[in-house]
XYZ file of C-alpha atoms in Angstrom:
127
model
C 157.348 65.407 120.480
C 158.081 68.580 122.684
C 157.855 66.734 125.899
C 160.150 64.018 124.409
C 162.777 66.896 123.349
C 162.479 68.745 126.357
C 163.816 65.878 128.540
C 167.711 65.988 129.876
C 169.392 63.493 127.819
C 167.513 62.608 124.960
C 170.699 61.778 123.166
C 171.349 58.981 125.870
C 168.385 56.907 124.652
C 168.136 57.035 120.955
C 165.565 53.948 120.902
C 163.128 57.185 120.953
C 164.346 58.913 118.230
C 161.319 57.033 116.046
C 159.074 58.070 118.102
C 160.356 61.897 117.518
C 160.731 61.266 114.074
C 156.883 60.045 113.489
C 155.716 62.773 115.989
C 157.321 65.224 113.596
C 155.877 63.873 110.589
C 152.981 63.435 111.561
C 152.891 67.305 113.042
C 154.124 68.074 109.563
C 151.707 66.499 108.101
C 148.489 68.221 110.044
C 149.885 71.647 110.189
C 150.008 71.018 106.089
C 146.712 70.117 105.856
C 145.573 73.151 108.276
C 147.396 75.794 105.974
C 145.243 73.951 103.264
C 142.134 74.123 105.423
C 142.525 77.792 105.984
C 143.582 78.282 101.927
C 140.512 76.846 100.938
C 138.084 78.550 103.422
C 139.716 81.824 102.664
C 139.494 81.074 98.778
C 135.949 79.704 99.165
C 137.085 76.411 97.589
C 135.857 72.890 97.623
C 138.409 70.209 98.833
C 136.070 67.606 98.003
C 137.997 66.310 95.058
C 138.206 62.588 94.506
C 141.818 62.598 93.839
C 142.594 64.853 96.760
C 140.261 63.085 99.322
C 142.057 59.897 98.261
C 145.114 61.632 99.031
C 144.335 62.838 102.369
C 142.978 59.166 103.306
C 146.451 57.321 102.415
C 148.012 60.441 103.843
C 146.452 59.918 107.246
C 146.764 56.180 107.085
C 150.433 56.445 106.331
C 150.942 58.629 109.474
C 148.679 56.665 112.016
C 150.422 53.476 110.680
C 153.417 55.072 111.916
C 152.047 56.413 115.139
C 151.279 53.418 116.385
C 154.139 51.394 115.010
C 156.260 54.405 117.131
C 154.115 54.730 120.265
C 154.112 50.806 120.492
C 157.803 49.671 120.057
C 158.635 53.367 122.853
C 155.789 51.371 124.917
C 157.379 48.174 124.878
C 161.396 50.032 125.494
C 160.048 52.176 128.245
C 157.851 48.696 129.825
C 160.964 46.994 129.440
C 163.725 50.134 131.005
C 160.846 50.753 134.272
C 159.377 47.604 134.232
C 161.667 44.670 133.821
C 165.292 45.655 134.367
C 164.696 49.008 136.779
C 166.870 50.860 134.313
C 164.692 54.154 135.785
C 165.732 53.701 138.760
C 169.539 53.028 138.717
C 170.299 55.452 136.035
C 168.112 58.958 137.984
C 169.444 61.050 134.949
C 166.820 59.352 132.607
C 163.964 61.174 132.818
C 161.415 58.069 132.545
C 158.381 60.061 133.603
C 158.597 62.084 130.707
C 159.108 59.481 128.410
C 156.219 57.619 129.344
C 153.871 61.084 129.259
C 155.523 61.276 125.477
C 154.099 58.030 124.919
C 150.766 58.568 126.241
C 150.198 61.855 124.480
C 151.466 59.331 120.938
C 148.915 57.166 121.599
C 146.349 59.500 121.638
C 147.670 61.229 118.594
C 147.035 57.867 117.163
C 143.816 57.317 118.111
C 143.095 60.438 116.788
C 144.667 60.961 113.292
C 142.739 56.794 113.256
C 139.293 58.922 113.623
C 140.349 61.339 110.769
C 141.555 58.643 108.868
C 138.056 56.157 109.014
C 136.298 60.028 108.368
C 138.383 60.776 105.301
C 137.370 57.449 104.130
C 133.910 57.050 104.293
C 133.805 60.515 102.913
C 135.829 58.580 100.080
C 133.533 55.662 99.698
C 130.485 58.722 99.229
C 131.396 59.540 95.886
């Protein structure tokens, strides 16, 4: 999301403003779950809860879901602005490298959050 914000014109191509949107989100969402993390080791409280297990599954499905739904359709505008028409080429304001690192670093935010989701719910399925 930062390397996506950082970049000259991010106003010129609004096609990743999804992307920024689900990064954020989904950055949201872990930093809440961290604060609740730290609350509960500081507290010396269980969070294994059925009801708030389930929560954290469909919580971490809902944002991969949306990870990948973002880093795919940035994938296929970026593939289709460097790859097919040489937008990134004629148009040298549009930083395309750092699109495509923005991209990269969503897809392994998906793959990721995927991980903690398939955890979360096999930790479910143990009760």
């Amino acid at each position: 999301m930062i390397v996506i914000l950082c970049s000259f014109d991010i106003l010129y191509v609004l096609c990743f403003s999804y992307l920024t949107a689900s990064m954020g989100l989904q950055l949201l969402w872990s930093f809440g779950l961290a604060c609740l993390d730290v609350y509960a080791l500081r507290r010396k409280r269980d969070l294994q809860n059925p009801v708030l297990v389930s929560l954290f599954v469909v919580g971490d499905w809902v944002t991969a879901m949306l990870s990948l739904a973002a880093a795919c359709s940035s994938a296929g505008v970026i593939v289709l602005y460097a790859r097919d028409l040489d937008f990134c080429r004629v148009q040298t304001r549009l930083p395309c490298n750092q699109f495509e690192i923005s991209i990269i670093l969503a897809f392994i935010t998906w793959v990721l959050v995927a991980m903690s989701s398939h955890v979360m719910f096999w930790i479910l399925a143990s009760f």
